[in-house]
mmCIF file of C-alpha atoms in Angstrom:
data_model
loop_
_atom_site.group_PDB
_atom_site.id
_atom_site.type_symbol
_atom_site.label_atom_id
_atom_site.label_comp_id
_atom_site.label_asym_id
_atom_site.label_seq_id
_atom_site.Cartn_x
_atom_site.Cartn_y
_atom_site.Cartn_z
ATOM 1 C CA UNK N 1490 154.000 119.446 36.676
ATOM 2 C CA UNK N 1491 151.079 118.755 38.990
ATOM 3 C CA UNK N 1492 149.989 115.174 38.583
ATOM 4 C CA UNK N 1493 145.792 116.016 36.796
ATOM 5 C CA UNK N 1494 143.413 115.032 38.974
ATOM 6 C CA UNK N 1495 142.068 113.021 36.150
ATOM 7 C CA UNK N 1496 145.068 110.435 36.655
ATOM 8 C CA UNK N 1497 144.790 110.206 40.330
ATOM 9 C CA UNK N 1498 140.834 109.132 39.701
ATOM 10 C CA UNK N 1499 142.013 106.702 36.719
ATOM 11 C CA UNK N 1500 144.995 105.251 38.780
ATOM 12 C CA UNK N 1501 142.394 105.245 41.716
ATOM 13 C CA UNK N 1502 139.913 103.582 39.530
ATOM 14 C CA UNK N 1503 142.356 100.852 38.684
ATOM 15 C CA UNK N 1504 143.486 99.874 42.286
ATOM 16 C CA UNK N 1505 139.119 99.912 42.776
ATOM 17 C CA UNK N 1506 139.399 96.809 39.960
ATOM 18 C CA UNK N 1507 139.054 98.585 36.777
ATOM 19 C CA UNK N 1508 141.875 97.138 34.460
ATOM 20 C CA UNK N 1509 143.581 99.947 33.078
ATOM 21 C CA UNK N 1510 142.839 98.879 29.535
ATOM 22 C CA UNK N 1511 138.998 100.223 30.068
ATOM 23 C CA UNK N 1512 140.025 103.291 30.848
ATOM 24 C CA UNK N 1513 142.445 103.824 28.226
ATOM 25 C CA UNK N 1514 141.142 106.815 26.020
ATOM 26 C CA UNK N 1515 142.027 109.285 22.898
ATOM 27 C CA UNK N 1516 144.675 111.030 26.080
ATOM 28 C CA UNK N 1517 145.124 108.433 28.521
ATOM 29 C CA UNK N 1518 147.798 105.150 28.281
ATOM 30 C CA UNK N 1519 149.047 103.035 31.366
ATOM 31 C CA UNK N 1520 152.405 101.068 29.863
ATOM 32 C CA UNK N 1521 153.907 98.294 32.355
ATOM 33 C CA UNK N 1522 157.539 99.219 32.823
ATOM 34 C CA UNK N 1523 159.360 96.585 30.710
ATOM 35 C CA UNK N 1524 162.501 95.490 32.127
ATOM 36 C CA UNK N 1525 164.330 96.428 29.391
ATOM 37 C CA UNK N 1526 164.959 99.844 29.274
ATOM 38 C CA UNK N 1527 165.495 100.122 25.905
ATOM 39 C CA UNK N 1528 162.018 98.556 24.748
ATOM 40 C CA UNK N 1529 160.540 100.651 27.215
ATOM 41 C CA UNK N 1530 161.594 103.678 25.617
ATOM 42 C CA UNK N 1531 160.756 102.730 22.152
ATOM 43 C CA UNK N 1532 157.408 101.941 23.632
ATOM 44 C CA UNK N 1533 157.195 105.128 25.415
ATOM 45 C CA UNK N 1534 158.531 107.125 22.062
ATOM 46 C CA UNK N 1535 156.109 105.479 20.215
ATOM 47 C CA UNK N 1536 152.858 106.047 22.187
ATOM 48 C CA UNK N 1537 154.202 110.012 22.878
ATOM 49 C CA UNK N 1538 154.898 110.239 19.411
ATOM 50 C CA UNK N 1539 150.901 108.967 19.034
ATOM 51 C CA UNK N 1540 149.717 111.987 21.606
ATOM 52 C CA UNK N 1541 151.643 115.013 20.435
ATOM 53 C CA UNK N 1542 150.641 114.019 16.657
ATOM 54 C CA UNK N 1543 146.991 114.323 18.233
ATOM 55 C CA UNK N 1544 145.866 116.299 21.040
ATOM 56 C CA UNK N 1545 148.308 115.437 23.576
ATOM 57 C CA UNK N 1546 147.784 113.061 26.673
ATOM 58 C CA UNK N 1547 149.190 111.069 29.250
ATOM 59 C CA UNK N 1548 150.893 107.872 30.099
ATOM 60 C CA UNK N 1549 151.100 106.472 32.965
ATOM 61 C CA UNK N 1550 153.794 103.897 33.539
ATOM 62 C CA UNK N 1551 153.794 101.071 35.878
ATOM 63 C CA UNK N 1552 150.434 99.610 35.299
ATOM 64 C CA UNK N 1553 150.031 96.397 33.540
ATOM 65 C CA UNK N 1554 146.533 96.782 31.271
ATOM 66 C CA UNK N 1555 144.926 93.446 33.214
ATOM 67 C CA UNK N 1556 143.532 92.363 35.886
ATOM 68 C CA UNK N 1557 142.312 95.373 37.559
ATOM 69 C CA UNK N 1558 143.397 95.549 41.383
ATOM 70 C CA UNK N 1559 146.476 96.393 43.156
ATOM 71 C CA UNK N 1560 148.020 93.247 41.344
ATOM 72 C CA UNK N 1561 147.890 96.006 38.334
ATOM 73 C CA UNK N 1562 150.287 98.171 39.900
ATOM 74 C CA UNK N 1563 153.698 96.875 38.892
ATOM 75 C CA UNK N 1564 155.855 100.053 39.056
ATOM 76 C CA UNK N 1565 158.744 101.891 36.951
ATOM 77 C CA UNK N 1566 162.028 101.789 37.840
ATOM 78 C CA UNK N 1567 163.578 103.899 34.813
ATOM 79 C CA UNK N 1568 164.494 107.316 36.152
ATOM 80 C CA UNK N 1569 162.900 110.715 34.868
ATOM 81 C CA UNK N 1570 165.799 111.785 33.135
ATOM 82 C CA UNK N 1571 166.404 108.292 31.291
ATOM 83 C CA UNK N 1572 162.303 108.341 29.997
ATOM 84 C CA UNK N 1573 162.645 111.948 29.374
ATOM 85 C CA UNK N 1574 165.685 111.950 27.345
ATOM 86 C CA UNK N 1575 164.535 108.715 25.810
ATOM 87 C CA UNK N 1576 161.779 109.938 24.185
ATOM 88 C CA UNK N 1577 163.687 113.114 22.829
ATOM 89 C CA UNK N 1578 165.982 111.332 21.266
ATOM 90 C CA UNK N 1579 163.878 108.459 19.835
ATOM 91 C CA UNK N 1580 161.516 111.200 17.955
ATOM 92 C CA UNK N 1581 162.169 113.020 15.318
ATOM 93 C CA UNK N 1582 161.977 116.242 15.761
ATOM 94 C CA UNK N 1583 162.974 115.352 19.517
ATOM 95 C CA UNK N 1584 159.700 115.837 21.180
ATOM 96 C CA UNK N 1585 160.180 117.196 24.842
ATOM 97 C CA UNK N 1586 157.947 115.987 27.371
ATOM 98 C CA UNK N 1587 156.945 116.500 31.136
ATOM 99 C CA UNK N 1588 157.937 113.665 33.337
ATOM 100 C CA UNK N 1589 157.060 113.235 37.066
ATOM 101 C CA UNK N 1590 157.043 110.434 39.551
ATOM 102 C CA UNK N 1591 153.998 109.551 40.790
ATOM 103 C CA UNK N 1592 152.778 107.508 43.993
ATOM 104 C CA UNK N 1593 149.420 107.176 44.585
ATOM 105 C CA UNK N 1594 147.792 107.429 48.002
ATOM 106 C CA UNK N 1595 146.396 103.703 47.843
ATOM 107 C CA UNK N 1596 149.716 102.335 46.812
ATOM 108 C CA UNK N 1597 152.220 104.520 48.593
ATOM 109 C CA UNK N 1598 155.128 102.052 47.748
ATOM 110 C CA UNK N 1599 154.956 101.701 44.338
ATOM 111 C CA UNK N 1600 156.512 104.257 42.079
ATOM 112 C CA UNK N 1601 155.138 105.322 38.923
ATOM 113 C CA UNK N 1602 155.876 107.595 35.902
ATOM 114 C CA UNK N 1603 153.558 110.399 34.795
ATOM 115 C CA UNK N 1604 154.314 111.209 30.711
ATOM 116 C CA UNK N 1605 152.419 114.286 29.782
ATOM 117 C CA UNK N 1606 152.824 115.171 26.292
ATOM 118 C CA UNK N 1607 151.277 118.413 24.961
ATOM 119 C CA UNK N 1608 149.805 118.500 21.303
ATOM 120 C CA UNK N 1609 152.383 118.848 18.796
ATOM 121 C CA UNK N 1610 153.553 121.556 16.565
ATOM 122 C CA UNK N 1611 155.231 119.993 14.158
ATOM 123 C CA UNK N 1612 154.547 116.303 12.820
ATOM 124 C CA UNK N 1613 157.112 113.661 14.985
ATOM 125 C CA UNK N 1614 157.685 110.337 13.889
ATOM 126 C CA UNK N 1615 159.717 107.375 14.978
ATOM 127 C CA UNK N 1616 161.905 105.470 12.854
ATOM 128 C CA UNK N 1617 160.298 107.034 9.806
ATOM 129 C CA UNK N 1618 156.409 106.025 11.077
ATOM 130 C CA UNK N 1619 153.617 108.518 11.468
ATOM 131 C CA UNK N 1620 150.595 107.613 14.160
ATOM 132 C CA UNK N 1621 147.811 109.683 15.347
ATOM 133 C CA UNK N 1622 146.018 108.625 18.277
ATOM 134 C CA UNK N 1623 142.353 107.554 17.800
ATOM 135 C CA UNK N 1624 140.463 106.722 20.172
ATOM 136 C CA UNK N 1625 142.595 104.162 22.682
ATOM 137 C CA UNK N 1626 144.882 103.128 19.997
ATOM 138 C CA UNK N 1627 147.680 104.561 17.628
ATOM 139 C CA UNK N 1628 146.561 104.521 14.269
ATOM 140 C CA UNK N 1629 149.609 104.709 11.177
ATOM 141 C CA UNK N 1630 149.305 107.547 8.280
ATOM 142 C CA UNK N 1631 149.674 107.225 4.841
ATOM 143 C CA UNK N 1632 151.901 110.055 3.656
ATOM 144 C CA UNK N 1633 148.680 111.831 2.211
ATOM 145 C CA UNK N 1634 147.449 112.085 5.797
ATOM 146 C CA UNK N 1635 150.842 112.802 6.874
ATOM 147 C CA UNK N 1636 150.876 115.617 4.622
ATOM 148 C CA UNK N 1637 147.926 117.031 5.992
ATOM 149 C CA UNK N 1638 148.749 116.900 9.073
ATOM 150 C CA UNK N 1639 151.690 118.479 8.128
ATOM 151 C CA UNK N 1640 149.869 121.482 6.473
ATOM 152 C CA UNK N 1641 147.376 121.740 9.110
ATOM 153 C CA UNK N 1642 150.306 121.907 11.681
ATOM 154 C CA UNK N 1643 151.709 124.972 9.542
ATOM 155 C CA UNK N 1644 148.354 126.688 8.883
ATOM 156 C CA UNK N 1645 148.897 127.408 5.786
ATOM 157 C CA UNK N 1646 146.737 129.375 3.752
ATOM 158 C CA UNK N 1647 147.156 128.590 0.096
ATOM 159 C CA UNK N 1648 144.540 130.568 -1.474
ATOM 160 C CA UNK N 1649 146.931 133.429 -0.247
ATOM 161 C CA UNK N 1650 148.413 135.122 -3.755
ATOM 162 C CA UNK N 1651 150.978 137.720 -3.892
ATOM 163 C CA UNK N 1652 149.546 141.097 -5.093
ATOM 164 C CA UNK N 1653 150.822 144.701 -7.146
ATOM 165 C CA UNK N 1654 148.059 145.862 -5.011
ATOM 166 C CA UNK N 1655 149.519 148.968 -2.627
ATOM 167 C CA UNK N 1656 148.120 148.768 0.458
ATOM 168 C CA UNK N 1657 148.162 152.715 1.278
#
């Protein structure tokens, strides 16, 4: 995976003075790389989860949401593999994303993550929980919506009716 140009501007924009937070859109998330690998990858499951339930997106992790600046750019230390395989096996069904390191030209020494997660076809959840992402935030489902979703994600037709009708 080629890192979008659309990141590189955004990251750009954030080492300009932009806090990452203002930029954050319906497929765009920074996440600063907890220490904790563990809550990192619940938080990463979580906000993939959010994307591939909507129209996909990407996270970029390593960037605390404010202040704006290099001071923003913290870093990830968690390998590919580990946020990769993370992910996969904190959604349900395991939802397989694209994960690529990332150093931007303005900050060649700090490392960060690329998570792109392509719209779903199926409906994931974590730990039971459904969220879409509206807007710049992950927004829960009530099992009617969860249901549609569901449907939608099958395309269904059920006005379809089975016929004696010979089609010759």
């Amino acid at each position: 995976m080629k890192v979008p140009a659309s990141i590189v501007s955004a990251v750009g924009a954030v080492i300009g003075g932009a806090t990452a937070h203002s930029l954050e859109n319906s497929t765009l998330d920074f996440k600063q790389a907890d220490r904790d690998l563990r809550k990192l990858l619940a938080d990463l499951a979580e906000a993939a989860m959010c994307f591939a339930n909507a129209s996909g997106g990407h996270l970029v992790v390593g960037i605390a949401d404010r202040p704006g600046g290099l001071t923003a750019l913290k870093g990830c230390s968690a390998s590919v593999e580990d946020i990769s395989k993370g992910i996969f096996e904190r959604t349900s069904p395991g939802l397989i994303v694209n994960v690529e390191e990332y150093f931007h030209p303005s900050a060649p020494d700090v490392r960060l993550v690329v998570v792109a997660v392509a719209p779903g076809t199926e409906v994931y959840s974590v730990g039971g929980r459904v969220t879409l992402r509206m807007g710049a935030e992950c927004q829960a489902l009530s099992p009617a919506e969860v249901h549609r979703l569901y449907s939608a994600r099958l395309n269904l037709d059920l006005t379809a009716e089975l016929t004696d009708l010979d089609v010759n």
